[in-house]
Short mmCIF file of N, CA, C and O in Angstrom, two decimals:
data_model
loop_
_atom_site.label_atom_id
_atom_site.label_comp_id
_atom_site.label_asym_id
_atom_site.label_seq_id
_atom_site.Cartn_x
_atom_site.Cartn_y
_atom_site.Cartn_z
N MET T 259 0.82 -1.18 0.00
CA MET T 259 0.00 0.00 0.00
C MET T 259 0.87 1.25 0.00
O MET T 259 0.53 2.23 -0.63
N GLY T 260 1.98 1.20 0.65
CA GLY T 260 2.89 2.34 0.68
C GLY T 260 3.48 2.62 -0.68
O GLY T 260 3.82 3.74 -1.01
N MET T 261 3.60 1.61 -1.51
CA MET T 261 4.18 1.79 -2.83
C MET T 261 3.20 2.56 -3.74
O MET T 261 3.62 3.34 -4.57
N CYS T 262 1.93 2.34 -3.56
CA CYS T 262 0.93 3.01 -4.39
C CYS T 262 0.88 4.51 -4.08
O CYS T 262 0.78 5.33 -4.98
N LEU T 263 0.98 4.89 -2.85
CA LEU T 263 0.91 6.29 -2.47
C LEU T 263 2.18 7.04 -2.84
O LEU T 263 2.16 8.25 -3.03
N SER T 264 3.28 6.32 -2.98
CA SER T 264 4.52 7.01 -3.34
C SER T 264 4.46 7.51 -4.79
O SER T 264 5.18 8.42 -5.17
N CYS T 265 3.55 6.98 -5.61
CA CYS T 265 3.41 7.43 -6.99
C CYS T 265 2.87 8.86 -7.05
O CYS T 265 3.17 9.61 -7.97
N PHE T 266 2.07 9.22 -6.09
CA PHE T 266 1.42 10.52 -6.10
C PHE T 266 2.22 11.59 -5.35
O PHE T 266 1.76 12.70 -5.17
N GLY T 267 3.40 11.29 -4.97
CA GLY T 267 4.22 12.23 -4.20
C GLY T 267 4.59 13.47 -5.01
O GLY T 267 4.65 14.57 -4.48
N GLY T 268 4.86 13.36 -6.29
CA GLY T 268 5.25 14.49 -7.11
C GLY T 268 4.07 15.22 -7.74
O GLY T 268 4.26 16.15 -8.50
N ALA T 269 2.87 14.82 -7.45
CA ALA T 269 1.68 15.43 -8.06
C ALA T 269 1.50 16.88 -7.63
O ALA T 269 0.93 17.68 -8.36
N ALA T 270 1.99 17.25 -6.46
CA ALA T 270 1.83 18.62 -5.98
C ALA T 270 2.63 19.60 -6.83
O ALA T 270 2.28 20.77 -6.94
N ASP T 271 3.70 19.15 -7.47
CA ASP T 271 4.52 20.02 -8.32
C ASP T 271 3.82 20.33 -9.64
O ASP T 271 4.10 21.34 -10.27
N ASP T 272 2.92 19.47 -10.08
CA ASP T 272 2.26 19.62 -11.37
C ASP T 272 0.98 20.46 -11.29
O ASP T 272 0.37 20.73 -12.31
N VAL T 273 0.59 20.90 -10.12
CA VAL T 273 -0.65 21.65 -9.94
C VAL T 273 -0.46 23.06 -10.48
O VAL T 273 0.51 23.75 -10.18
N VAL T 274 -1.41 23.50 -11.31
CA VAL T 274 -1.39 24.85 -11.86
C VAL T 274 -2.20 25.75 -10.94
O VAL T 274 -3.37 25.47 -10.66
N VAL T 275 -1.60 26.83 -10.51
CA VAL T 275 -2.27 27.75 -9.61
C VAL T 275 -3.03 28.77 -10.45
O VAL T 275 -2.47 29.43 -11.32
N THR T 276 -4.34 28.86 -10.22
CA THR T 276 -5.15 29.82 -10.96
C THR T 276 -5.14 31.15 -10.21
O THR T 276 -5.10 31.17 -8.98
N PRO T 277 -5.17 32.27 -10.94
CA PRO T 277 -5.17 33.57 -10.26
C PRO T 277 -6.49 33.82 -9.55
O PRO T 277 -7.50 33.18 -9.85
N ASP T 278 -6.46 34.75 -8.62
CA ASP T 278 -7.69 35.06 -7.89
C ASP T 278 -8.73 35.64 -8.85
O ASP T 278 -8.40 36.10 -9.93
N PRO T 279 -10.00 35.61 -8.49
CA PRO T 279 -11.07 36.03 -9.41
C PRO T 279 -10.92 37.47 -9.92
O PRO T 279 -11.23 37.76 -11.07
N ASP T 280 -10.44 38.38 -9.07
CA ASP T 280 -10.29 39.77 -9.51
C ASP T 280 -9.23 39.89 -10.60
O ASP T 280 -9.42 40.59 -11.59
N ALA T 281 -8.10 39.21 -10.41
CA ALA T 281 -7.03 39.25 -11.41
C ALA T 281 -7.50 38.59 -12.70
O ALA T 281 -7.23 39.10 -13.80
N ARG T 282 -8.22 37.51 -12.58
CA ARG T 282 -8.74 36.80 -13.76
C ARG T 282 -9.74 37.68 -14.52
O ARG T 282 -9.69 37.77 -15.75
N ARG T 283 -10.61 38.36 -13.80
CA ARG T 283 -11.60 39.25 -14.41
C ARG T 283 -10.90 40.40 -15.14
O ARG T 283 -11.28 40.78 -16.24
N ARG T 284 -9.85 40.95 -14.52
CA ARG T 284 -9.10 42.03 -15.14
C ARG T 284 -8.41 41.56 -16.42
O ARG T 284 -8.43 42.25 -17.44
N GLN T 285 -7.83 40.36 -16.39
CA GLN T 285 -7.18 39.80 -17.58
C GLN T 285 -8.19 39.59 -18.70
O GLN T 285 -7.90 39.89 -19.86
N LEU T 286 -9.36 39.08 -18.37
CA LEU T 286 -10.39 38.86 -19.38
C LEU T 286 -10.87 40.19 -19.98
O LEU T 286 -11.10 40.28 -21.19
N ALA T 287 -11.00 41.21 -19.15
CA ALA T 287 -11.43 42.53 -19.64
C ALA T 287 -10.38 43.12 -20.58
O ALA T 287 -10.71 43.68 -21.63
N GLU T 288 -9.10 42.99 -20.21
CA GLU T 288 -8.03 43.51 -21.07
C GLU T 288 -8.00 42.78 -22.40
O GLU T 288 -7.82 43.39 -23.46
N ALA T 289 -8.19 41.47 -22.37
CA ALA T 289 -8.20 40.69 -23.60
C ALA T 289 -9.38 41.07 -24.49
O ALA T 289 -9.25 41.18 -25.71
N ALA T 290 -10.53 41.33 -23.89
CA ALA T 290 -11.71 41.73 -24.66
C ALA T 290 -11.49 43.08 -25.32
O ALA T 290 -11.84 43.28 -26.48
N GLU T 291 -10.90 44.04 -24.58
CA GLU T 291 -10.61 45.35 -25.16
C GLU T 291 -9.63 45.24 -26.32
O GLU T 291 -9.80 45.90 -27.35
N LYS T 292 -8.64 44.39 -26.16
CA LYS T 292 -7.65 44.20 -27.22
C LYS T 292 -8.31 43.62 -28.47
O LYS T 292 -8.05 44.08 -29.59
N ARG T 293 -9.20 42.64 -28.29
CA ARG T 293 -9.90 42.06 -29.44
C ARG T 293 -10.78 43.08 -30.13
O ARG T 293 -10.85 43.14 -31.36
N GLN T 294 -11.46 43.93 -29.35
CA GLN T 294 -12.32 44.96 -29.93
C GLN T 294 -11.51 45.95 -30.75
O GLN T 294 -11.92 46.34 -31.84
N LYS T 295 -10.35 46.36 -30.24
CA LYS T 295 -9.51 47.29 -30.98
C LYS T 295 -9.01 46.66 -32.27
O LYS T 295 -8.97 47.31 -33.31
N GLU T 296 -8.62 45.39 -32.20
CA GLU T 296 -8.12 44.71 -33.39
C GLU T 296 -9.19 44.58 -34.46
O GLU T 296 -8.93 44.79 -35.63
N THR T 297 -10.41 44.27 -34.06
CA THR T 297 -11.48 44.12 -35.05
C THR T 297 -11.95 45.47 -35.57
O THR T 297 -12.36 45.57 -36.72
N ALA T 298 -11.88 46.51 -34.74
CA ALA T 298 -12.33 47.83 -35.17
C ALA T 298 -11.41 48.40 -36.24
O ALA T 298 -11.86 49.09 -37.15
N TYR T 299 -10.13 48.11 -36.15
CA TYR T 299 -9.16 48.68 -37.08
C TYR T 299 -8.63 47.64 -38.06
O TYR T 299 -7.56 47.82 -38.62
N ARG T 300 -9.38 46.59 -38.30
CA ARG T 300 -8.94 45.57 -39.25
C ARG T 300 -8.90 46.17 -40.65
O ARG T 300 -9.85 46.75 -41.14
N GLY T 301 -7.76 46.07 -41.30
CA GLY T 301 -7.60 46.57 -42.66
C GLY T 301 -7.27 48.05 -42.74
O GLY T 301 -7.13 48.60 -43.82
N VAL T 302 -7.12 48.73 -41.61
CA VAL T 302 -6.81 50.15 -41.60
C VAL T 302 -5.31 50.30 -41.38
O VAL T 302 -4.75 49.76 -40.43
N LYS T 303 -4.68 51.06 -42.27
CA LYS T 303 -3.22 51.23 -42.15
C LYS T 303 -2.85 52.22 -41.06
O LYS T 303 -1.83 52.08 -40.40
N ASN T 304 -3.66 53.26 -40.88
CA ASN T 304 -3.35 54.30 -39.90
C ASN T 304 -4.55 54.52 -38.98
O ASN T 304 -5.38 55.39 -39.22
N PRO T 305 -4.65 53.75 -37.90
CA PRO T 305 -5.82 53.88 -37.01
C PRO T 305 -5.89 55.23 -36.30
O PRO T 305 -6.97 55.71 -35.99
N GLU T 306 -4.75 55.89 -36.07
CA GLU T 306 -4.77 57.20 -35.41
C GLU T 306 -5.48 58.23 -36.29
O GLU T 306 -6.23 59.07 -35.80
N ALA T 307 -5.23 58.17 -37.60
CA ALA T 307 -5.88 59.11 -38.51
C ALA T 307 -7.39 58.88 -38.53
O ALA T 307 -8.17 59.84 -38.58
N VAL T 308 -7.80 57.64 -38.49
CA VAL T 308 -9.23 57.32 -38.48
C VAL T 308 -9.86 57.86 -37.20
O VAL T 308 -10.95 58.43 -37.23
N GLU T 309 -9.16 57.72 -36.08
CA GLU T 309 -9.68 58.21 -34.81
C GLU T 309 -9.78 59.74 -34.82
O GLU T 309 -10.78 60.30 -34.35
N ARG T 310 -8.78 60.42 -35.35
CA ARG T 310 -8.84 61.89 -35.44
C ARG T 310 -10.01 62.33 -36.32
O ARG T 310 -10.72 63.28 -35.99
N LYS T 311 -10.21 61.64 -37.44
CA LYS T 311 -11.29 61.99 -38.35
C LYS T 311 -12.65 61.79 -37.68
O LYS T 311 -13.56 62.61 -37.82
N ARG T 312 -12.79 60.70 -36.92
CA ARG T 312 -14.05 60.43 -36.21
C ARG T 312 -14.32 61.51 -35.16
O ARG T 312 -15.45 62.00 -35.04
N LYS T 313 -13.29 61.90 -34.40
CA LYS T 313 -13.47 62.94 -33.38
C LYS T 313 -13.83 64.28 -34.02
O LYS T 313 -14.68 65.02 -33.51
N LYS T 314 -13.20 64.61 -35.15
CA LYS T 314 -13.49 65.86 -35.83
C LYS T 314 -14.95 65.87 -36.32
O LYS T 314 -15.65 66.87 -36.21
N GLN T 315 -15.40 64.72 -36.82
CA GLN T 315 -16.78 64.61 -37.28
C GLN T 315 -17.76 64.77 -36.12
O GLN T 315 -18.78 65.45 -36.23
N GLU T 316 -17.45 64.14 -34.97
CA GLU T 316 -18.31 64.27 -33.80
C GLU T 316 -18.38 65.72 -33.33
O GLU T 316 -19.45 66.21 -32.96
N GLU T 317 -17.23 66.42 -33.35
CA GLU T 317 -17.21 67.83 -32.93
C GLU T 317 -18.06 68.68 -33.86
O GLU T 317 -18.79 69.56 -33.41
N SER T 318 -17.97 68.43 -35.16
CA SER T 318 -18.76 69.22 -36.09
C SER T 318 -20.26 68.92 -35.92
O SER T 318 -21.09 69.83 -36.03
N GLU T 319 -20.61 67.67 -35.63
CA GLU T 319 -22.01 67.34 -35.37
C GLU T 319 -22.51 68.01 -34.10
O GLU T 319 -23.63 68.54 -34.07
N ASN T 320 -21.67 68.02 -33.06
CA ASN T 320 -22.06 68.68 -31.81
C ASN T 320 -22.23 70.18 -32.02
O ASN T 320 -23.16 70.79 -31.49
N GLN T 321 -21.35 70.78 -32.81
CA GLN T 321 -21.45 72.21 -33.09
C GLN T 321 -22.73 72.50 -33.88
O GLN T 321 -23.42 73.48 -33.62
N ALA T 322 -23.05 71.64 -34.83
CA ALA T 322 -24.27 71.83 -35.61
C ALA T 322 -25.50 71.69 -34.73
O ALA T 322 -26.49 72.43 -34.90
N MET T 323 -25.48 70.77 -33.78
CA MET T 323 -26.61 70.59 -32.87
C MET T 323 -26.79 71.82 -31.98
O MET T 323 -27.92 72.25 -31.74
N THR T 324 -25.71 72.38 -31.48
CA THR T 324 -25.82 73.55 -30.61
C THR T 324 -26.26 74.77 -31.40
O THR T 324 -26.99 75.61 -30.90
N THR T 325 -25.85 74.86 -32.67
CA THR T 325 -26.26 75.98 -33.50
C THR T 325 -27.75 75.94 -33.78
O THR T 325 -28.45 76.95 -33.68
N THR T 326 -28.27 74.76 -34.12
CA THR T 326 -29.70 74.64 -34.41
C THR T 326 -30.52 74.75 -33.14
O THR T 326 -31.65 75.23 -33.17
N ALA T 327 -30.00 74.33 -32.01
CA ALA T 327 -30.74 74.41 -30.76
C ALA T 327 -30.88 75.85 -30.29
O ALA T 327 -31.87 76.21 -29.67
N SER T 328 -29.90 76.69 -30.61
CA SER T 328 -29.97 78.07 -30.17
C SER T 328 -30.81 78.93 -31.10
O SER T 328 -31.00 80.11 -30.85
N GLY T 329 -31.31 78.37 -32.20
CA GLY T 329 -32.20 79.10 -33.08
C GLY T 329 -31.51 79.74 -34.27
O GLY T 329 -32.16 80.37 -35.09
N GLY T 330 -30.24 79.61 -34.41
CA GLY T 330 -29.55 80.24 -35.53
C GLY T 330 -29.36 79.28 -36.68
O GLY T 330 -29.05 78.12 -36.50
N GLY T 331 -29.59 79.76 -37.89
CA GLY T 331 -29.27 78.99 -39.08
C GLY T 331 -30.30 77.97 -39.49
O GLY T 331 -30.06 77.20 -40.42
N GLY T 332 -31.47 77.93 -38.88
CA GLY T 332 -32.47 76.94 -39.24
C GLY T 332 -33.45 77.49 -40.28
O GLY T 332 -33.35 78.64 -40.72
N LEU T 333 -34.37 76.68 -40.71
CA LEU T 333 -35.41 77.12 -41.65
C LEU T 333 -36.44 77.98 -40.91
O LEU T 333 -36.75 77.73 -39.75
N ARG T 334 -36.98 78.97 -41.64
CA ARG T 334 -37.97 79.85 -41.02
C ARG T 334 -39.23 79.86 -41.88
O ARG T 334 -39.17 79.80 -43.11
N TRP T 335 -40.33 79.95 -41.22
CA TRP T 335 -41.61 80.03 -41.92
C TRP T 335 -41.90 81.49 -42.25
O TRP T 335 -41.69 82.36 -41.43
N GLN T 336 -42.40 81.68 -43.44
CA GLN T 336 -42.82 83.04 -43.83
C GLN T 336 -44.30 83.02 -44.13
O GLN T 336 -44.77 82.18 -44.88
N VAL T 337 -45.03 83.93 -43.55
CA VAL T 337 -46.46 84.02 -43.74
C VAL T 337 -46.76 85.29 -44.54
O VAL T 337 -46.33 86.36 -44.19
N GLY T 338 -47.50 85.11 -45.65
CA GLY T 338 -47.98 86.22 -46.43
C GLY T 338 -47.05 86.79 -47.37
O GLY T 338 -46.25 87.37 -47.73
#
């Protein structure tokens, strides 16, 4: 019986230690963000230029929204 248990003596060295749940969650979140960035810029040679162009477009849309909200530059009704 002692010979059978001696086989499992080195099994403790082969155990893989898993990280705590918080570290594992953080690793999964980082991996997901990396995958999203890779798929968003697939086939784009210069992702920084695309990002600048998108921000510029958003700023122009925001400016257009504030201009129309304040009453300037919109269509006006004429009666008579």
